PDB file of C-alpha atoms in Angstrom:
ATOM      1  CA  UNK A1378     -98.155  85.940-134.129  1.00  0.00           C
ATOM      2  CA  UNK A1379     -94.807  84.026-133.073  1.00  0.00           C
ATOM      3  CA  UNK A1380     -93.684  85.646-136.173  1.00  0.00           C
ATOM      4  CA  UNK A1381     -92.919  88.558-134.865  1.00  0.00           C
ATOM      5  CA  UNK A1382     -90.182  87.389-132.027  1.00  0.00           C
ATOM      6  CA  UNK A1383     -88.087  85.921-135.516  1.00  0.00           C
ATOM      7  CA  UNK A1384     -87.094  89.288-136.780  1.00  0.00           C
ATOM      8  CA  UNK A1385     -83.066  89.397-135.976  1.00  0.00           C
ATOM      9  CA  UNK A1386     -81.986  92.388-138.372  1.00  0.00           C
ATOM     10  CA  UNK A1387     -81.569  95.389-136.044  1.00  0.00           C
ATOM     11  CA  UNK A1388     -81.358  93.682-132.637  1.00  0.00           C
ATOM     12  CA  UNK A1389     -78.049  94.199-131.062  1.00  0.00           C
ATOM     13  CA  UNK A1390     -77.069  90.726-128.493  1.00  0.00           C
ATOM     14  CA  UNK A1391     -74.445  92.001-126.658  1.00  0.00           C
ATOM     15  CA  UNK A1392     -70.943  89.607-125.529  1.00  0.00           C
ATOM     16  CA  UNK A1393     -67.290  89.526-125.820  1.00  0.00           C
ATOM     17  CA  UNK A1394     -66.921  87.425-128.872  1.00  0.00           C
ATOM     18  CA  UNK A1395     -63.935  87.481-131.400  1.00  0.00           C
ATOM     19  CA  UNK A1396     -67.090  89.105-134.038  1.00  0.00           C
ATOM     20  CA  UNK A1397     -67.558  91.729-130.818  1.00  0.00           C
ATOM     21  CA  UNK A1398     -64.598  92.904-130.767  1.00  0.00           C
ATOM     22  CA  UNK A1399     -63.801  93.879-134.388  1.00  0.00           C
ATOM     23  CA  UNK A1400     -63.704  96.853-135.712  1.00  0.00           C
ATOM     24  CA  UNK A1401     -67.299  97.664-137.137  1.00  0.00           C
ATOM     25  CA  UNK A1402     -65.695  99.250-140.104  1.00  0.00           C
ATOM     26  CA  UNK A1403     -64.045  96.122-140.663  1.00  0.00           C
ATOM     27  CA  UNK A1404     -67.137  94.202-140.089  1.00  0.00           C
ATOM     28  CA  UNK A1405     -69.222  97.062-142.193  1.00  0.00           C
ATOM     29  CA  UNK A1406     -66.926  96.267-145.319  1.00  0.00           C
ATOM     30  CA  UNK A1407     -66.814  92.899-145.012  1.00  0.00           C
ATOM     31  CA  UNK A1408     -70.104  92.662-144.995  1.00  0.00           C
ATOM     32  CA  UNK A1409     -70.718  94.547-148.352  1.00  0.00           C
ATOM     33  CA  UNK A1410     -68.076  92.611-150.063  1.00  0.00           C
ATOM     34  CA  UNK A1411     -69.644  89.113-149.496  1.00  0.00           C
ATOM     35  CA  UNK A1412     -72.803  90.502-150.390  1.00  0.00           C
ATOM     36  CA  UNK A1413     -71.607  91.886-153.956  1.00  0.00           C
ATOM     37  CA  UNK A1414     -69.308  88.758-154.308  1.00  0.00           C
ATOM     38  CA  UNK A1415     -72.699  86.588-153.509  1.00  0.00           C
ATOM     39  CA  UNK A1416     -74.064  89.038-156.624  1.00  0.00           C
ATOM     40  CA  UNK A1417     -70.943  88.327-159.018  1.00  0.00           C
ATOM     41  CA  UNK A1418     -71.833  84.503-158.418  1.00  0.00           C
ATOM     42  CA  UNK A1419     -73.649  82.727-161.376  1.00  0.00           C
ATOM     43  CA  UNK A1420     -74.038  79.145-160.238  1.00  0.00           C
ATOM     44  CA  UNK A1421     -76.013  78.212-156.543  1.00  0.00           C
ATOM     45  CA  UNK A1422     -73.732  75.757-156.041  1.00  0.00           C
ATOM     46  CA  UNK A1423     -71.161  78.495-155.836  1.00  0.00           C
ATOM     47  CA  UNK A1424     -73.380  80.201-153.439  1.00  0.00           C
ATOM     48  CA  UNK A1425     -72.798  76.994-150.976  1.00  0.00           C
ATOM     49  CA  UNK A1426     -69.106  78.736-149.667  1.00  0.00           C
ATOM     50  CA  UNK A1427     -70.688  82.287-148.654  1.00  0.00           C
ATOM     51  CA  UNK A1428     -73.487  80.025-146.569  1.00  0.00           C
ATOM     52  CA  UNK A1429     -70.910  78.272-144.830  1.00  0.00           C
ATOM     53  CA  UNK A1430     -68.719  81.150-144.229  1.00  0.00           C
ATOM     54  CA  UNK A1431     -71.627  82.892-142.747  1.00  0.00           C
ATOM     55  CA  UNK A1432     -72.084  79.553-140.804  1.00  0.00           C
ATOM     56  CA  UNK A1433     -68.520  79.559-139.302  1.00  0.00           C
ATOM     57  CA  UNK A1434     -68.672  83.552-138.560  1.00  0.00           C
ATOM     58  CA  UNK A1435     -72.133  83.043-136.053  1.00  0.00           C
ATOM     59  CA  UNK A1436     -69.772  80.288-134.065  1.00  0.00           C
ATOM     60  CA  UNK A1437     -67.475  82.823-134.183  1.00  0.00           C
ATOM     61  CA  UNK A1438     -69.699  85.416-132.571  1.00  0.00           C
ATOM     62  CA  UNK A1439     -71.217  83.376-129.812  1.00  0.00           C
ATOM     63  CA  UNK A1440     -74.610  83.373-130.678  1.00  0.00           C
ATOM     64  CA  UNK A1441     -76.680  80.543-131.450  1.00  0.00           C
ATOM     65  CA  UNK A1442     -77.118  79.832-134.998  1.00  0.00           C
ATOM     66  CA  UNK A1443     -80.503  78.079-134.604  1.00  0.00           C
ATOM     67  CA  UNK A1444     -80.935  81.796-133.290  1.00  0.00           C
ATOM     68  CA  UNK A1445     -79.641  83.595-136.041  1.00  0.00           C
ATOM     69  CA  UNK A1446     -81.560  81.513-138.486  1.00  0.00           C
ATOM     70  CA  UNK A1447     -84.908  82.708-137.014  1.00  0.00           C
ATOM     71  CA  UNK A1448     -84.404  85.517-138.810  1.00  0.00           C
ATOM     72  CA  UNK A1449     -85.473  83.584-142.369  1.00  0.00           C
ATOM     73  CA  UNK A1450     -88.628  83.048-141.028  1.00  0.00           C
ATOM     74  CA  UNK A1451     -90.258  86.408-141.812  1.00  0.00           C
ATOM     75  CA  UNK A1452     -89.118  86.321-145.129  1.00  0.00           C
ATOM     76  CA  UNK A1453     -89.700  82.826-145.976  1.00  0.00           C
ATOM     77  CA  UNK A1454     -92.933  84.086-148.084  1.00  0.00           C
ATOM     78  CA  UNK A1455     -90.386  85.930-149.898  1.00  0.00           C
ATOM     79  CA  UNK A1456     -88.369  83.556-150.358  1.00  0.00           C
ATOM     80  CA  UNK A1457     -90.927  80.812-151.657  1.00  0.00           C
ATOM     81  CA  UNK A1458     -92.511  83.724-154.418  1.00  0.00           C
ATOM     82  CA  UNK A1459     -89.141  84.573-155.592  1.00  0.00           C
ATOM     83  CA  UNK A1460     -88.423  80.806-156.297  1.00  0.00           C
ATOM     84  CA  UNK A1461     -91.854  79.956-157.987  1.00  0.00           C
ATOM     85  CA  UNK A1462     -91.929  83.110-160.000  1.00  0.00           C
ATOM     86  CA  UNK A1463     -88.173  82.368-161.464  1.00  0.00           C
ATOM     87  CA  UNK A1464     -88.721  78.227-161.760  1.00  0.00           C
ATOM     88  CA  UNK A1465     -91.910  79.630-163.834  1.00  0.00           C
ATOM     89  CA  UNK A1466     -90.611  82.296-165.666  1.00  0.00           C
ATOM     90  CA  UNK A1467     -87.754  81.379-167.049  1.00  0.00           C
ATOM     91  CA  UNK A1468     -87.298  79.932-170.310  1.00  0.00           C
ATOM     92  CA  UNK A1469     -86.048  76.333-170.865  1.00  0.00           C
ATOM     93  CA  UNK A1470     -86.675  72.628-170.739  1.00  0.00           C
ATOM     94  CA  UNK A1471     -89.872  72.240-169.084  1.00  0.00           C
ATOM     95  CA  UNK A1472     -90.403  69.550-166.110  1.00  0.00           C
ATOM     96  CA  UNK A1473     -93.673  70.017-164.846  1.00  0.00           C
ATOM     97  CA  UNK A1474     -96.238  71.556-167.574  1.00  0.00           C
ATOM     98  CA  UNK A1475     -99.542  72.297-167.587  1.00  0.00           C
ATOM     99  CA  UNK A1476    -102.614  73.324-169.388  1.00  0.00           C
ATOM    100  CA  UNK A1477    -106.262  73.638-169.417  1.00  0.00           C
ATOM    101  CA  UNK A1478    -108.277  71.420-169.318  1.00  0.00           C
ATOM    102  CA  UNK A1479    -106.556  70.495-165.611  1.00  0.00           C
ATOM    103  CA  UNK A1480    -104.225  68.414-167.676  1.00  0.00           C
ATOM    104  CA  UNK A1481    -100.744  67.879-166.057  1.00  0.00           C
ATOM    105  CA  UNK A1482     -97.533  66.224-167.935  1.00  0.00           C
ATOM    106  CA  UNK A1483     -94.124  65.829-166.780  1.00  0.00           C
ATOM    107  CA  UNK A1484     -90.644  65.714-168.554  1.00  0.00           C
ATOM    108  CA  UNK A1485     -87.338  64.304-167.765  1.00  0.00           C
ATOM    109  CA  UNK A1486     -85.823  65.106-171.054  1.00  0.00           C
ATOM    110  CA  UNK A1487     -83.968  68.146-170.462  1.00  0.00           C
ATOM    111  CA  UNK A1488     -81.539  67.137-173.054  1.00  0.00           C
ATOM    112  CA  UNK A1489     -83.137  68.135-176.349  1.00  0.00           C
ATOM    113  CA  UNK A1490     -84.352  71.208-178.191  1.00  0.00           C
ATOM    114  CA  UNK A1491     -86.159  73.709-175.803  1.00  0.00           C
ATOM    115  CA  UNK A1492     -90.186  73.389-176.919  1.00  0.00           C
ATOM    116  CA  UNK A1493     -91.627  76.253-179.077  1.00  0.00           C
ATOM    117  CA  UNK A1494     -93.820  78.732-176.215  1.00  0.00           C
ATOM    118  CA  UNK A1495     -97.621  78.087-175.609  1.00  0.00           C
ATOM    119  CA  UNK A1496     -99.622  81.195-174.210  1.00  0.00           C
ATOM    120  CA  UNK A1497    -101.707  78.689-172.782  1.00  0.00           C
ATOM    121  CA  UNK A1498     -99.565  76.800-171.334  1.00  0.00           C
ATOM    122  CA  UNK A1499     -97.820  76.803-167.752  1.00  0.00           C
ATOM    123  CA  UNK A1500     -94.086  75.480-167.329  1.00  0.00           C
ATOM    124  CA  UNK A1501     -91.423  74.737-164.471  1.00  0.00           C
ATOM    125  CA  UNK A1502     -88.650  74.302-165.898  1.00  0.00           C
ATOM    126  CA  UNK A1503     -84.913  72.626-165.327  1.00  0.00           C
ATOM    127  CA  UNK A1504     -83.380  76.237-166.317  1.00  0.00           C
ATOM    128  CA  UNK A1505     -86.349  77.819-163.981  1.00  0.00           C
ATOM    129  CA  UNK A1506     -85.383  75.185-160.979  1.00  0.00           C
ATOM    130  CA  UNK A1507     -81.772  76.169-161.082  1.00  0.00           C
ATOM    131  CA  UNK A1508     -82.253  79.934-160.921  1.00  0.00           C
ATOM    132  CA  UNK A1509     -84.652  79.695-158.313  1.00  0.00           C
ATOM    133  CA  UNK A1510     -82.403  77.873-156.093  1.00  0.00           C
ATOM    134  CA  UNK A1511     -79.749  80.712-156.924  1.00  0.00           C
ATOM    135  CA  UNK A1512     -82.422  83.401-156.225  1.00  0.00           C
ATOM    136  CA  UNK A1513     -83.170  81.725-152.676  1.00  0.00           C
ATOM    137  CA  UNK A1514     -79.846  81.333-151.835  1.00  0.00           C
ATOM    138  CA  UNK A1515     -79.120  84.824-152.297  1.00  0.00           C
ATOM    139  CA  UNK A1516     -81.807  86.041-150.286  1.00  0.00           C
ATOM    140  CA  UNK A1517     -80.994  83.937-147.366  1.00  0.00           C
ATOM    141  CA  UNK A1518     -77.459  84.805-147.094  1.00  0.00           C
ATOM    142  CA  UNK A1519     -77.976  88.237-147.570  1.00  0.00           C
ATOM    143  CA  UNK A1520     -80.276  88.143-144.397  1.00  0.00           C
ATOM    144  CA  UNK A1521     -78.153  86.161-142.529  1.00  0.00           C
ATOM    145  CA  UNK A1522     -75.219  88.717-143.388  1.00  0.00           C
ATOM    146  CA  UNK A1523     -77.537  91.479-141.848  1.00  0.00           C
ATOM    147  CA  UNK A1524     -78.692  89.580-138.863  1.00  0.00           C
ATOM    148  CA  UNK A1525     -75.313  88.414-138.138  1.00  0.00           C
ATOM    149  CA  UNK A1526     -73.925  91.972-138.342  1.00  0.00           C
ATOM    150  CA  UNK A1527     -76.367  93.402-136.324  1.00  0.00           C
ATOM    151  CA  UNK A1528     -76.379  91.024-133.626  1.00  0.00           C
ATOM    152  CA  UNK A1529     -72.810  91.697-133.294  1.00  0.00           C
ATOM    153  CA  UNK A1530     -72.324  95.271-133.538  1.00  0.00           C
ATOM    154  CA  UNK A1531     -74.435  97.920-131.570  1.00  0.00           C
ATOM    155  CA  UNK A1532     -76.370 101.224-132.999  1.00  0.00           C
ATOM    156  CA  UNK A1533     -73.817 103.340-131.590  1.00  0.00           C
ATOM    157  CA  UNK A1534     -70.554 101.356-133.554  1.00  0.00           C
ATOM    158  CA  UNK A1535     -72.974 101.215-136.842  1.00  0.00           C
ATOM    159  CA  UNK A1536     -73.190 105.410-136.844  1.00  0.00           C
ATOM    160  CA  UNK A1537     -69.314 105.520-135.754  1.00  0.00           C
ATOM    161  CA  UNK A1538     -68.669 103.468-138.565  1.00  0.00           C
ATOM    162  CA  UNK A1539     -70.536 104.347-141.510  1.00  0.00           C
ATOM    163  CA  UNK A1540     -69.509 107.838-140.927  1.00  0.00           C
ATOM    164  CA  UNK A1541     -66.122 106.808-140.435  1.00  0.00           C
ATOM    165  CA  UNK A1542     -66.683 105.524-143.830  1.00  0.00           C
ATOM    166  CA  UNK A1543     -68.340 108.172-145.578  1.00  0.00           C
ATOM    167  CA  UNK A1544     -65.410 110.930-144.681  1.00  0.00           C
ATOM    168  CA  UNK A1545     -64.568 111.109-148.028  1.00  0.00           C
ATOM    169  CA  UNK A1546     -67.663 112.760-149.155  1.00  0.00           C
ATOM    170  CA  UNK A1547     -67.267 115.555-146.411  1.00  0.00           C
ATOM    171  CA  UNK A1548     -65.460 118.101-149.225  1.00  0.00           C
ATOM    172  CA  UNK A1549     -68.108 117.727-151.551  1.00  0.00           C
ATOM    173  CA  UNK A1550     -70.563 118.691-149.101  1.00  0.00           C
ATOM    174  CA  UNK A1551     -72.013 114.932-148.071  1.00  0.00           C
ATOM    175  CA  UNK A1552     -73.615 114.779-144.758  1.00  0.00           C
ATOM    176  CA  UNK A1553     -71.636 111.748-143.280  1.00  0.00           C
ATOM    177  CA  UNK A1554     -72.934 111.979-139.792  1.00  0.00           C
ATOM    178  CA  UNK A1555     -76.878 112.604-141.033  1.00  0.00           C
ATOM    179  CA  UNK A1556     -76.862 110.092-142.971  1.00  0.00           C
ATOM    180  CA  UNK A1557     -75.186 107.585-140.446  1.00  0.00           C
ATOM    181  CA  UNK A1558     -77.422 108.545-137.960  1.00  0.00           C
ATOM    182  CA  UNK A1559     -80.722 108.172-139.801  1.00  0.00           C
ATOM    183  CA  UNK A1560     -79.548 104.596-141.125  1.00  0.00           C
ATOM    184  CA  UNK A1561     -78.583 103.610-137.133  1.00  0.00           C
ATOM    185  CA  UNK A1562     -81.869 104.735-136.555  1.00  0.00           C
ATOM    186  CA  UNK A1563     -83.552 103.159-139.212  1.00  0.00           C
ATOM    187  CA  UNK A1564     -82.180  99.622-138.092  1.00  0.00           C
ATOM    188  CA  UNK A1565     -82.699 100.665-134.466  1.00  0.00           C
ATOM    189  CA  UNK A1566     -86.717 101.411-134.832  1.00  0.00           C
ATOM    190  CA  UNK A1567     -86.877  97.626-136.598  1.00  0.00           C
ATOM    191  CA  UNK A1568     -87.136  95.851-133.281  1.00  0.00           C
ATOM    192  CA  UNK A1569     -88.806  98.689-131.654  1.00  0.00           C
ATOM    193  CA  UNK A1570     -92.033  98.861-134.269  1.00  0.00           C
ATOM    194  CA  UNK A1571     -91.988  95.109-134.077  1.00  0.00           C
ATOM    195  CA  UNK A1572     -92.854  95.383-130.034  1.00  0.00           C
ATOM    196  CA  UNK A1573     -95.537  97.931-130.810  1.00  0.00           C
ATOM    197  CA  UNK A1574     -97.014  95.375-133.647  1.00  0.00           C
ATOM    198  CA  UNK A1575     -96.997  92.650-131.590  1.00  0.00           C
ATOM    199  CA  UNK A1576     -98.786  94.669-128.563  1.00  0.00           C
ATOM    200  CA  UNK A1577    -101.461  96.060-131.228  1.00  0.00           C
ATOM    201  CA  UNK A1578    -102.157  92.394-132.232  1.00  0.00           C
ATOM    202  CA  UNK A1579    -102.462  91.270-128.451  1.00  0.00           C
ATOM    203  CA  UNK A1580    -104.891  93.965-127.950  1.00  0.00           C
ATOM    204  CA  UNK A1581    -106.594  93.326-130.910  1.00  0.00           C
ATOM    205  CA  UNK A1582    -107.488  89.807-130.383  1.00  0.00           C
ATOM    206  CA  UNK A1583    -108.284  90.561-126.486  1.00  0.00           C
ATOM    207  CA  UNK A1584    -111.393  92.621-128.475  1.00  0.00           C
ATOM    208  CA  UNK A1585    -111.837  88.958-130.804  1.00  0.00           C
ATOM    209  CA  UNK A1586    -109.757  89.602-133.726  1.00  0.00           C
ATOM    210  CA  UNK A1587    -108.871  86.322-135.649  1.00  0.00           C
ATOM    211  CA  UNK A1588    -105.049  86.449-137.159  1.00  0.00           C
ATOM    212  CA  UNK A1589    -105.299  83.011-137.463  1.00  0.00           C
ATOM    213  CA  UNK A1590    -108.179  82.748-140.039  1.00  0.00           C
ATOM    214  CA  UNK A1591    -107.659  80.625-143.406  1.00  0.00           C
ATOM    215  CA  UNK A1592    -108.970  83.240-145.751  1.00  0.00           C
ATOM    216  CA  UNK A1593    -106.946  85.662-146.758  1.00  0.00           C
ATOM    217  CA  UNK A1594    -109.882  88.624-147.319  1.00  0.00           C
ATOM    218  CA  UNK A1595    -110.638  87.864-143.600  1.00  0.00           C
ATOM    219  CA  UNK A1596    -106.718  88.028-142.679  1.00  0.00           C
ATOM    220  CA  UNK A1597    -106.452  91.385-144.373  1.00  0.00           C
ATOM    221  CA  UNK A1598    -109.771  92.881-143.119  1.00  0.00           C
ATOM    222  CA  UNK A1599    -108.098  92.108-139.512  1.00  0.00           C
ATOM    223  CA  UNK A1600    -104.869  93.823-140.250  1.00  0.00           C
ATOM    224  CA  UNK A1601    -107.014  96.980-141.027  1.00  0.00           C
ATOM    225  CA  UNK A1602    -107.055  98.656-137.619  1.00  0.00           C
ATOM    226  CA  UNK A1603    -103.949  97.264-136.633  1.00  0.00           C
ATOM    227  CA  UNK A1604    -101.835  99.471-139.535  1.00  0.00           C
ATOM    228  CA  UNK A1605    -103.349 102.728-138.249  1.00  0.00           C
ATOM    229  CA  UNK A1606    -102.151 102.287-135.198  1.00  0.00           C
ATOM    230  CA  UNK A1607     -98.440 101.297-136.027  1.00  0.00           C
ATOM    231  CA  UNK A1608     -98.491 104.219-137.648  1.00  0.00           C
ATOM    232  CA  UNK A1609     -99.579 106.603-134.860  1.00  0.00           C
ATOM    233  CA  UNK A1610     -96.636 104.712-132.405  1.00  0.00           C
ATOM    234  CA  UNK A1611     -94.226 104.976-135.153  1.00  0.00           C
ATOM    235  CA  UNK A1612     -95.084 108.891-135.590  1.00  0.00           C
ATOM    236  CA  UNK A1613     -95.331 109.467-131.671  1.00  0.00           C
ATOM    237  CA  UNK A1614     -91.974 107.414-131.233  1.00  0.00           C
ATOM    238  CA  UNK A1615     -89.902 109.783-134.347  1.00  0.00           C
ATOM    239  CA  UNK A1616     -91.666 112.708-132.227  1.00  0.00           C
ATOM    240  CA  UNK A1617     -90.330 111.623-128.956  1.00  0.00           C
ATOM    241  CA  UNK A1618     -86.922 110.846-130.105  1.00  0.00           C
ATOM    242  CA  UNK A1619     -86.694 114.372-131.853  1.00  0.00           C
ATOM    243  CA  UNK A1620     -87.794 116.432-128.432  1.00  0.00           C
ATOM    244  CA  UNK A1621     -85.222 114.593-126.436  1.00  0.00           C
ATOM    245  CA  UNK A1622     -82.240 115.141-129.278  1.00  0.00           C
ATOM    246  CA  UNK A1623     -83.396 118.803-129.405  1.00  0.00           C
ATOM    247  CA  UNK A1624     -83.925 119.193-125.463  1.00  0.00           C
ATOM    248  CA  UNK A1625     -80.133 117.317-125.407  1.00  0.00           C
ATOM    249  CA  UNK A1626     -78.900 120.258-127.850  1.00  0.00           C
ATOM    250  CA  UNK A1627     -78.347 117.942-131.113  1.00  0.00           C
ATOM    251  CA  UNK A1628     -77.178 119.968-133.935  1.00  0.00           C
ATOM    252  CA  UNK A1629     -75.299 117.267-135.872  1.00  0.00           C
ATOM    253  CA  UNK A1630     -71.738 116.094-136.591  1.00  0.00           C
ATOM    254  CA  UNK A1631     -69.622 118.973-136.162  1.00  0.00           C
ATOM    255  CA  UNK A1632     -67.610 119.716-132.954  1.00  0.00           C
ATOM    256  CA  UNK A1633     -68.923 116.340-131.457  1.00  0.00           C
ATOM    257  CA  UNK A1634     -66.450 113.832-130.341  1.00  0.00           C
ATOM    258  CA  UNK A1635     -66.281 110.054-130.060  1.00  0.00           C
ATOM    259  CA  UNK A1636     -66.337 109.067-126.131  1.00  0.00           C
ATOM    260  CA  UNK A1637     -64.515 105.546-127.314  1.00  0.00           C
ATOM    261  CA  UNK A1638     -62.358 105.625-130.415  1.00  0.00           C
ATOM    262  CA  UNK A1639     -62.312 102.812-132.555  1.00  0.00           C
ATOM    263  CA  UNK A1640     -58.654 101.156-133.887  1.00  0.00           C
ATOM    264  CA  UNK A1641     -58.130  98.279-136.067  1.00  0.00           C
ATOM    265  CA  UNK A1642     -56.470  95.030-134.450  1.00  0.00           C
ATOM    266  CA  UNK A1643     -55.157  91.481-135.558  1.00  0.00           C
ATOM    267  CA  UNK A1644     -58.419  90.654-135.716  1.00  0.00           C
ATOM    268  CA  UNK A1645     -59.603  93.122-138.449  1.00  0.00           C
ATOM    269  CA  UNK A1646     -56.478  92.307-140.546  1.00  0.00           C
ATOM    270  CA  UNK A1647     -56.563  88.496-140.303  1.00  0.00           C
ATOM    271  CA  UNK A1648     -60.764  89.078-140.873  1.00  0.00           C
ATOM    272  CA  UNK A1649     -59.780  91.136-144.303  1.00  0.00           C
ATOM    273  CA  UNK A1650     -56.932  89.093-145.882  1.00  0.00           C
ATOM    274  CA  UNK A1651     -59.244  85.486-145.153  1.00  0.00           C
ATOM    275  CA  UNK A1652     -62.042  87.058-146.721  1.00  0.00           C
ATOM    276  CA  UNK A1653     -59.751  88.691-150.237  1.00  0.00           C
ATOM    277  CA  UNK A1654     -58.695  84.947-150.134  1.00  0.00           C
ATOM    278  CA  UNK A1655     -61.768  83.293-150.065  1.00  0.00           C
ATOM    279  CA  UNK A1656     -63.488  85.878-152.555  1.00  0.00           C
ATOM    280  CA  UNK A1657     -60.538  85.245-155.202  1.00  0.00           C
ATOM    281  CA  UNK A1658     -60.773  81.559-154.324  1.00  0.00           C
ATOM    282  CA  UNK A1659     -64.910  82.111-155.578  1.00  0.00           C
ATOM    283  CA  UNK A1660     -63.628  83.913-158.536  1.00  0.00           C
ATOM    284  CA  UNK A1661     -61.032  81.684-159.544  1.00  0.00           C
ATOM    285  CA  UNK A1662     -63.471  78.366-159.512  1.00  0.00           C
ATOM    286  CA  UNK A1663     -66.233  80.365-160.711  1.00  0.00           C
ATOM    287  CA  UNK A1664     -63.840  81.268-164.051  1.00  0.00           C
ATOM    288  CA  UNK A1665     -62.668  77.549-164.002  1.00  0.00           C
ATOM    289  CA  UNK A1666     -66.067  76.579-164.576  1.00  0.00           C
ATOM    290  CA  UNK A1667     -66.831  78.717-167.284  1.00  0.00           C
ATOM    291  CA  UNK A1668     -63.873  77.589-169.316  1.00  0.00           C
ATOM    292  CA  UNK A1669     -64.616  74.223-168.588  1.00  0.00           C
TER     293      UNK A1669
END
């Protein structure tokens, strides 16, 4: 189960890094504006720029990237069906094509008139290839955003900041500091419920559980008594952690200070006007190469 010492999203690696010391506000938005410029994208190869920036920002941060990249390995599965089901499903100039009777064929001819569909009949194509590259792509930088930010900014600086963020919505009645708080917990029980899966799965093949069996039936008949439980820690942990923020005198956001303000520096400004650069820099060649 070395699977479950890859999840990075919600672990917090503490340092002193130029990413550590930003504002997490800064960090927060920058964050959502790759992702939805990594959206706006329409070409993979497009898609190469956000990877790298990503790439230069874990130097950046101090942490190893061979690290950070551990965190794709949980959703490689993910990644592999989102790729098949788009290079399958996706209309175009079949490559690989086959159909019963066990009879394969394959096409370089991409060129010509796209064939007339076949029930019967299952094909990759060129057009399917291409968007399944995109699709993967997407996936793994958006995971590498979130590990990245994560591993850089603490549960404490996440609440500070998305409520920071959401002050807008305070006149209209929108609980700010709720909903901060429940999303900085939400990331914070991540690593937390993986711990309690792994020591569930120890336990469970101490008593001669086999994880590592080749059928899946047999792999899903052992993962049986090792949901119910997750689910028993998970409800026993929310209990805990609601005694102590009652027995602490939690009633929410209002009247409670900050015990360390946050304010903006170089670093946030520099961070902001590189990134509205680089996005308009994306936008600008992907435009060129439409009207090319």
């Amino acid at each position: 189960m070395n699977f479950l010492k890859n999840i990075t999203i919600g672990q917090y690696a503490s340092g002193d890094s130029f990413l550590h010391r930003m504002d997490p506000r800064f960090k927060l938005v920058i964050l959502l504006v790759m992702v939805i410029q990594c959206f706006l994208l329409d070409k993979w190869l497009l898609l190469i720029a956000p990877f790298m920036f990503f790439v230069v920002a874990s130097f950046l941060s101090g942490i190893s990237f061979r690290f950070i990249m551990r965190g794709l390995k949980p959703v490689v599965p993910f990644i592999l069906i989102a790729f098949i089901c788009n290079s399958l499903l996706t209309p175009g100039h079949p490559v690989l094509m086959w159909k019963p009777p066990f009879a394969f064929s394959f096409s370089t001819d991409i060129s010509g008139p796209v064939p007339e569909f076949d029930f019967f009949m299952i094909a990759m194509t060129a057009e399917g290839l291409d968007f399944g590259f995109f699709m993967s792509m997407r996936l793994i930088i958006v995971v590498l955003a979130a590990s990245l930010f994560t591993l850089t900014t603490s549960p404490t600086e996440i609440t500070d900041a998305i409520e920071s963020l959401l002050r807008w919505g305070r006149p209209i009645g929108l609980p700010a500091h709720e909903i901060a708080m429940m999303m900085s917990i939400a990331l914070r029980f991540i690593p937390t419920l993986t711990e309690h899966l792994e020591r569930i799965v120890c336990a469970q093949m101490s008593r001669g559980a086999d994880f590592e069996a080749k059928s899946i039936i047999e792999k899903a008949k052992c993962f049986i008594p090792v949901l119910i439980p997750l689910f028993v820690n998970a409800f026993k942990t929310a209990e805990d952690l609601s005694i102590a923020m009652e027995a602490r005198c939690y009633r929410g956001g209002d009247g409670r200070t900050k015990l360390r303000a946050m304010k903006a520096s170089w670093r946030d400004f520099a961070s902001s006007a590189f990134v509205a650069v680089f996005c308009a820099a994306l936008n600008y060649f992907q435009f060129f190469s439409r009207s090319i």
